[in-house]
Coordinates of C-alpha atoms and ligand atoms in Angstrom, one line a residue:
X1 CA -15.0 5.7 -3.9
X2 CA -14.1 6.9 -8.0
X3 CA -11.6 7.2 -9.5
X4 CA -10.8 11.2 -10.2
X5 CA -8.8 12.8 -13.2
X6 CA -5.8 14.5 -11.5
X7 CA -4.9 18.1 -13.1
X8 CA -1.7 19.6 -13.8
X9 CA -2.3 23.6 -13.3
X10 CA -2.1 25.6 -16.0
X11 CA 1.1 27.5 -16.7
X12 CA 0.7 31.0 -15.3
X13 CA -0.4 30.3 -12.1
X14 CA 3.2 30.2 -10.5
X15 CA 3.0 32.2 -7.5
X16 CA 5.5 35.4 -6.9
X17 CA 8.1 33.1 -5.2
X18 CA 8.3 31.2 -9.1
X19 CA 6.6 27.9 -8.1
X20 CA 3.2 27.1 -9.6
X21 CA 0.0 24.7 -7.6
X22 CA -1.0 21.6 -8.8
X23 CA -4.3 19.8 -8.2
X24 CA -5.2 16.0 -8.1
X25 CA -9.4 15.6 -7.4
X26 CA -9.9 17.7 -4.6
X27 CA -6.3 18.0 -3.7
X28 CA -4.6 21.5 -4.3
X29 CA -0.8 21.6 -3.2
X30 CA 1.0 24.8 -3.1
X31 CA 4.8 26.0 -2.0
X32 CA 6.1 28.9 -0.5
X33 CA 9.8 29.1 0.4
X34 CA 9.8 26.5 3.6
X35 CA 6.2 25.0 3.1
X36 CA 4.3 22.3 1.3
X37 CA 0.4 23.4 1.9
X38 CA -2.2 20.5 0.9
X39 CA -5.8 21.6 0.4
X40 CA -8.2 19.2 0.7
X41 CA -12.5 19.6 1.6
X42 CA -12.2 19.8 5.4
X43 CA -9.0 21.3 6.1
X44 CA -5.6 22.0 5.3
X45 CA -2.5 20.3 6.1
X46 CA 1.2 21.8 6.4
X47 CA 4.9 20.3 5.9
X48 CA 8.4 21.4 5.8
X49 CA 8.8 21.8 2.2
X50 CA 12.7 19.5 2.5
X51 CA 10.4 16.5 4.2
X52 CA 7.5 16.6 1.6
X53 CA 10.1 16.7 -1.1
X54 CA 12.1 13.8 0.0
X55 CA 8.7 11.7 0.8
X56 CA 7.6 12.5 -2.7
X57 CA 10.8 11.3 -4.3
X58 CA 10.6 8.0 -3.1
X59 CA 6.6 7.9 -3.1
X60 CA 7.4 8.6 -7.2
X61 CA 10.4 6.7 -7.5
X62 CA 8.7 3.7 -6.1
X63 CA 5.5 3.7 -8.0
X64 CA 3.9 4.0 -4.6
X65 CA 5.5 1.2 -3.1
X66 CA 4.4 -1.8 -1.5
X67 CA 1.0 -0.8 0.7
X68 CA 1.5 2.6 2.2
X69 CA 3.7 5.5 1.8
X70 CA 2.9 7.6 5.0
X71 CA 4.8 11.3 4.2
X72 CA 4.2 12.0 8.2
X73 CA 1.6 10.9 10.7
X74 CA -1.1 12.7 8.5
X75 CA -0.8 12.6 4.6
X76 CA 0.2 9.6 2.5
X77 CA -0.8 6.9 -0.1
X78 CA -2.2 3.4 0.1
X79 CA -1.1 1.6 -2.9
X80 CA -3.8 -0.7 -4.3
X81 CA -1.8 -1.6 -7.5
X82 CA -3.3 -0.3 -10.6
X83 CA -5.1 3.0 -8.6
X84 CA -3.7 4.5 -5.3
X85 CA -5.7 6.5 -2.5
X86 CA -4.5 9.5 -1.3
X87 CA -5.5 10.4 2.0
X88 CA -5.2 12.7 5.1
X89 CA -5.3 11.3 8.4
X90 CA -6.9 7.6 7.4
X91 CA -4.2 6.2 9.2
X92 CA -4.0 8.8 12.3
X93 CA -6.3 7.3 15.4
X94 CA -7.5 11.1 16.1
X95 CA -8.2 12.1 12.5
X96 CA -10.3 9.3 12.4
X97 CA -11.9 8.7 15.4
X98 CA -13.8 12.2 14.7
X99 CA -14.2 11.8 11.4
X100 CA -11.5 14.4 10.1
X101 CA -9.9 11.7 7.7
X102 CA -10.5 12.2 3.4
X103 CA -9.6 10.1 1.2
X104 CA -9.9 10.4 -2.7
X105 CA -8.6 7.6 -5.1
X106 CA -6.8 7.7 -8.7
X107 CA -5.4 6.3 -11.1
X108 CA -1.8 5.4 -10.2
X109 CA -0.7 6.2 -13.6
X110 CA -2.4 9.7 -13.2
X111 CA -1.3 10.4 -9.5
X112 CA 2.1 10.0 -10.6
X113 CA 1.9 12.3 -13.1
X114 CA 1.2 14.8 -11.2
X115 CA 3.6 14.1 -8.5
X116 CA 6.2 14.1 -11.1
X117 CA 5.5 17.7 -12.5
X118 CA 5.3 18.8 -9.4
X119 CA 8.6 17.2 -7.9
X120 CA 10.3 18.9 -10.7
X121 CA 8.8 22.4 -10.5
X122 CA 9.2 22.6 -6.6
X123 CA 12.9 21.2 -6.4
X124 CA 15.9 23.5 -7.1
X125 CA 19.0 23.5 -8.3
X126 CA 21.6 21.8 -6.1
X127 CA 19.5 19.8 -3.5
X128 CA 18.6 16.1 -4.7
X129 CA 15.9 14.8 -2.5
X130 CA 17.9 11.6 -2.8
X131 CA 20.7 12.4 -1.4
X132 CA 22.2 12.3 2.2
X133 CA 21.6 15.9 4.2
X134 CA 25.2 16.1 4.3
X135 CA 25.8 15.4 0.4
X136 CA 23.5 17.8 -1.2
X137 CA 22.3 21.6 -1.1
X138 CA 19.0 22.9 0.9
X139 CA 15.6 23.2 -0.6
X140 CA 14.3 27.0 0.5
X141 CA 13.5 29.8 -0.9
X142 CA 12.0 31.2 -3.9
X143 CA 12.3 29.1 -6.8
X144 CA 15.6 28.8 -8.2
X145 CA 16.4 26.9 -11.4
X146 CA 15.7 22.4 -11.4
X147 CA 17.4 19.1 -10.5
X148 CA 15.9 16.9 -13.2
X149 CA 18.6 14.8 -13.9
X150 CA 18.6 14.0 -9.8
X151 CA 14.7 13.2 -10.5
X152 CA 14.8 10.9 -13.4
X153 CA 16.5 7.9 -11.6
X154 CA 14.5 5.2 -11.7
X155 CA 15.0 2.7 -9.1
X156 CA 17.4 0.0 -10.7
X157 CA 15.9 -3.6 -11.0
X158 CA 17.7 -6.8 -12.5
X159 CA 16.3 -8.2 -14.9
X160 CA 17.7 -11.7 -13.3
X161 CA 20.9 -10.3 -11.7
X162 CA 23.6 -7.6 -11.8
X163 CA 26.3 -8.5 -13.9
X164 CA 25.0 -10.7 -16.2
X165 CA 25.4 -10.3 -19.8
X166 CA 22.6 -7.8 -21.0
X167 CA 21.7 -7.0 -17.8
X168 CA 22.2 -4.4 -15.6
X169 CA 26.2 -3.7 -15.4
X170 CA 28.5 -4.0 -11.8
X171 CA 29.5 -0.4 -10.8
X172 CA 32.5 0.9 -11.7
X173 CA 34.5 4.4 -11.4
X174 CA 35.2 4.2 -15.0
X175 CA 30.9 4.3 -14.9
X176 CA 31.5 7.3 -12.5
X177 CA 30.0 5.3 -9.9
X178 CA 32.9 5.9 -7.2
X179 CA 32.6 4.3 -3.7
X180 CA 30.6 6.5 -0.9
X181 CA 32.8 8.7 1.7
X182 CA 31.5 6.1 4.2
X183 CA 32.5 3.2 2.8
X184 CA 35.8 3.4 1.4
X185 CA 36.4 0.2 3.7
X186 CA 34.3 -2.3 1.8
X187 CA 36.4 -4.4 -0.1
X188 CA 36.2 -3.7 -3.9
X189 CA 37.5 -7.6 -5.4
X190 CA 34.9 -9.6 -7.2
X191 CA 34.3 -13.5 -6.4
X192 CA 36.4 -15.9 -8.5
X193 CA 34.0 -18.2 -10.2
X194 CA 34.5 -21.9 -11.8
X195 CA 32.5 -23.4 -13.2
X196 CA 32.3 -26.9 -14.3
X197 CA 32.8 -27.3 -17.9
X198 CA 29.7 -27.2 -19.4
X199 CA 27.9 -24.7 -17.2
X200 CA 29.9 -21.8 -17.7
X201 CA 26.6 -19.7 -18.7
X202 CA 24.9 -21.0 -15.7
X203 CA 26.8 -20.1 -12.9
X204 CA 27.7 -16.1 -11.6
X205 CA 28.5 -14.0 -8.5
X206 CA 29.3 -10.8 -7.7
X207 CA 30.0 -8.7 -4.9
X208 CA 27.3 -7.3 -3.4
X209 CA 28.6 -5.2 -1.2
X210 CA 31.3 -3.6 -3.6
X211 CA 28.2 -3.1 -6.1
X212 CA 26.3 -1.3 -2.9
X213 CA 28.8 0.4 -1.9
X214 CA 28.7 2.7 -4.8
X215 CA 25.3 4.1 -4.7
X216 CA 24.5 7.4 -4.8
X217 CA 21.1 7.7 -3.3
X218 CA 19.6 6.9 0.0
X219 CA 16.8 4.9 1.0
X220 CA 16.1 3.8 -2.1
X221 CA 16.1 0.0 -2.9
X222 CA 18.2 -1.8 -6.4
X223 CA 16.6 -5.0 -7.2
X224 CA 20.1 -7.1 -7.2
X225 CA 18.2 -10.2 -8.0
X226 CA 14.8 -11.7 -8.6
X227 CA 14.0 -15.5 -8.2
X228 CA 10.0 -16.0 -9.4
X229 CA 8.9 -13.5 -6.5
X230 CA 11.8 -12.8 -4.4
X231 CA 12.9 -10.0 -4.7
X232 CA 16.4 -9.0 -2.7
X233 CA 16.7 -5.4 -2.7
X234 CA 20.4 -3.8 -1.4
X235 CA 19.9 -0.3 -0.2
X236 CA 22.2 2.3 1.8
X237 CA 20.8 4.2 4.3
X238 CA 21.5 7.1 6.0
X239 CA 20.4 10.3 8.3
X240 CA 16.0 8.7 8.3
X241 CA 13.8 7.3 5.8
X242 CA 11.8 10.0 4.8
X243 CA 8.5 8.2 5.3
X244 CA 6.8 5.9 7.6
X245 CA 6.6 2.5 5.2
X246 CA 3.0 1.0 6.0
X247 CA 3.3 -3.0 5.5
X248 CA 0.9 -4.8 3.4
X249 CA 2.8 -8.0 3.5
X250 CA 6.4 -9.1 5.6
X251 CA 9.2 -7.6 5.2
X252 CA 12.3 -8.8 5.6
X253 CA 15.7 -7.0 6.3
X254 CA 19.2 -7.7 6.5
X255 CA 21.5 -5.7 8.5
X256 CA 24.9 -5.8 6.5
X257 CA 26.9 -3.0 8.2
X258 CA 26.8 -0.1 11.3
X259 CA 23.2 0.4 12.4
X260 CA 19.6 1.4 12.4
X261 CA 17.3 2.3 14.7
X262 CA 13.5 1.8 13.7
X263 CA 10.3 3.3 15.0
X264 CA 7.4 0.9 14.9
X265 CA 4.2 2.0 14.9
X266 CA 0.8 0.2 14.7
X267 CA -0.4 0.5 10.8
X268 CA -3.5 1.9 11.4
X269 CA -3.2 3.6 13.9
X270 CA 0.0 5.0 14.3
X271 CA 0.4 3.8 18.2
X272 CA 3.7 3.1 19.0
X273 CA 5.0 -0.8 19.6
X274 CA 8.3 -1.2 19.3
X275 CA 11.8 0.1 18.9
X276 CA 14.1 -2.2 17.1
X277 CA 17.9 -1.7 16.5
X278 CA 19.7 -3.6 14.3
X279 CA 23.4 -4.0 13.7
X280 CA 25.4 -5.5 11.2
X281 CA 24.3 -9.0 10.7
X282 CA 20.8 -8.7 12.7
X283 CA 17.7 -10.1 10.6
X284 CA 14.2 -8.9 11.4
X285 CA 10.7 -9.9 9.8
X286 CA 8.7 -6.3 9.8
X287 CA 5.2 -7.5 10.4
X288 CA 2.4 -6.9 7.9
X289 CA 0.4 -4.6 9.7
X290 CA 3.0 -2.3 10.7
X291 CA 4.6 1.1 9.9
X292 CA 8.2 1.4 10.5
X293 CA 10.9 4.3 10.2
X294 CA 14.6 4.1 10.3
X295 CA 17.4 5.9 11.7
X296 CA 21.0 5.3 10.6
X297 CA 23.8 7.9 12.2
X298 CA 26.3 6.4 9.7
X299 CA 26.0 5.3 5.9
X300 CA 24.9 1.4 6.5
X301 CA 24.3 -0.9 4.2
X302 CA 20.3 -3.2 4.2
X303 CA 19.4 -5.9 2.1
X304 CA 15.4 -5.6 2.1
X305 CA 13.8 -8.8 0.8
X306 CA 10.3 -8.0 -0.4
X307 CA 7.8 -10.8 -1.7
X308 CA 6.2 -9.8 -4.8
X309 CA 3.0 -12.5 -4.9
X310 CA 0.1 -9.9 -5.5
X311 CA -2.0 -12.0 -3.4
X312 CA -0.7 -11.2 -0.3
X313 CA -1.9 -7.9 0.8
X314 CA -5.7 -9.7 0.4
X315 CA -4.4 -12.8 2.6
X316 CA -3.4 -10.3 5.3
X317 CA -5.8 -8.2 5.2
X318 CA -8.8 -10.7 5.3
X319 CA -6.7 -12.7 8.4
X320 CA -6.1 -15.9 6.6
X321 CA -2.6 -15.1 6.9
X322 CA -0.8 -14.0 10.4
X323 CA 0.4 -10.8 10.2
X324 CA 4.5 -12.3 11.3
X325 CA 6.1 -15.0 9.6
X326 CA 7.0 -17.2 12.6
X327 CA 5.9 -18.3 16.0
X328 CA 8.5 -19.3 18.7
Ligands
FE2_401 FE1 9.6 -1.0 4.4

């Protein structure tokens, strides 16, 4: 496979709804009022233009995530750290079993580009793909103004941990970080903490679940602390993750309020294996060679805990690894 130059489309090609095509290799993407269409050599794929959106948020806001970013059963990426594969149907069983499958690889840095000027031009005013269904305004029609501001979040990572001096701050309302709807029954008081004298630099806490309850987006992971390569990642959820996440490596998740049902599907294939719900204080290990999806009815509150050792997605791969952490 090489490595193609992804094109922005010249200004002027907007169509007569006001949005304009953008092409990647071999990859032309265009919108009409409800549609994403993706061209590709062998076919054309279609989704509902408030899906594609919302995949392509997190697909951006992620930096393509840890192994693959499935926007539906068809189209997604496969994250190879450094360049990314975009593909249709690679991980579908019948797109591949006849053959029907494409797959064309960039650089990430140039993938995301593209994404990026395209997330902007095709989102309008009033709907944040972030948001909850229920807390922002609806993505049809002919194009109508731009949520930038919604776009350029970055997901927020600790340097070491929230709180600290010169790190990232504790949210407050004075920050105009207010506490969700859903979760004006988290407490809001902060841990006391003494130290021994002498370690008073060395020693912090802070609430968690008071900091989490006051995020704005959805299914989208903070980095509240980072030890070497842990990494554990707070995250409210609610209405469905707008992808299928494809595992290179265990994940772990930590079920600290209400619920969330997951779909389980075999990585490659997409066969289903399991249904798993979890509620508040259920801990699962999603296996390495899965794709999951969750549900959650009501705001709830997961700790993901990603490991970040870039060897991993090799040792799994290659079967020198098991794909789940434990055997009982
Ligand atoms: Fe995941």
């Amino acid at each position: 496979m090489s490595t193609a130059t992804a094109v922005i489309e010249e200004q002027g090609t907007a169509n007569d709804l006001g949005y304009h095509s953008f092409s990647a290799g071999q990859y032309r993407f265009e919108r009409d009022e409800y549609f994403a269409h993706i061209y590709y050599p062998g076919g054309r794929h279609l989704m509902h233009v408030e899906a594609f959106l919302r995949a392509l948020m997190r697909d951006v806001g992620w930096g393509f995530f840890y192994g693959t970013v499935n926007f539906d059963d068809v189209l997604g990426t496969l994250n190879h750290y450094g360049t990314v594969d975009l593909f249709v149907g690679l991980l579908n069983q019948a797109y591949k079993s006849r053959n029907r499958h494409y797959v064309e690889t960039f650089n990430s840095k140039d993938l995301k580009k593209v994404f990026e000027a395209m997330l902007d031009d095709w989102t309008n005013e009033g709907f944040d793909p972030y948001a909850a269904p229920d807390e922002t305004g609806n993505a049809y029609g002919p194009k109508r103004g731009n949520n930038s501001k919604a776009l350029k979040r970055e997901r927020i990572v600790a340097k070491r941990m929230v709180g600290l001096p010169g790190d990232l701050d504790i949210r407050t309302d004075a920050a105009g970080q207010p506490v969700n709807r859903q979760f004006l029954d988290v407490p809001q008081d902060q841990p006391e903490v003494h130290a021994e004298p002498g370690f008073e630099g060395e020693v912090h806490a802070f609430n968690m679940f008071a900091y989490t309850s006051r995020s704005d987006v959805t299914w989208n992971p903070s980095v509240v602390s980072n030890v070497k390569d842990s990494q554990i990642c707070a995250t409210t959820e609610e209405h469905m993750l707008p992808i299928f996440h494809g595992n290179d490596r265990v994940e772990w998740f930590i079920q600290i309020c209400d619920e969330i049902i997951w779909d389980i599907e075999d990585g490659k294939t997409g066969r289903p294996r399991a249904k798993v719900v979890m509620r508040a204080g259920d801990v699962a290990a999603m296996p390495a060679d899965i794709r999951h999806k969750g549900y959650s009815p009501k705001r709830s509150i997961l700790i993901v805990w990603e490991n970040n050792d870039g060897t991993l997605p090799q040792r799994y791969s290659s079967g020198q690894l098991k794909p789940y952490p434990v055997e009982f």
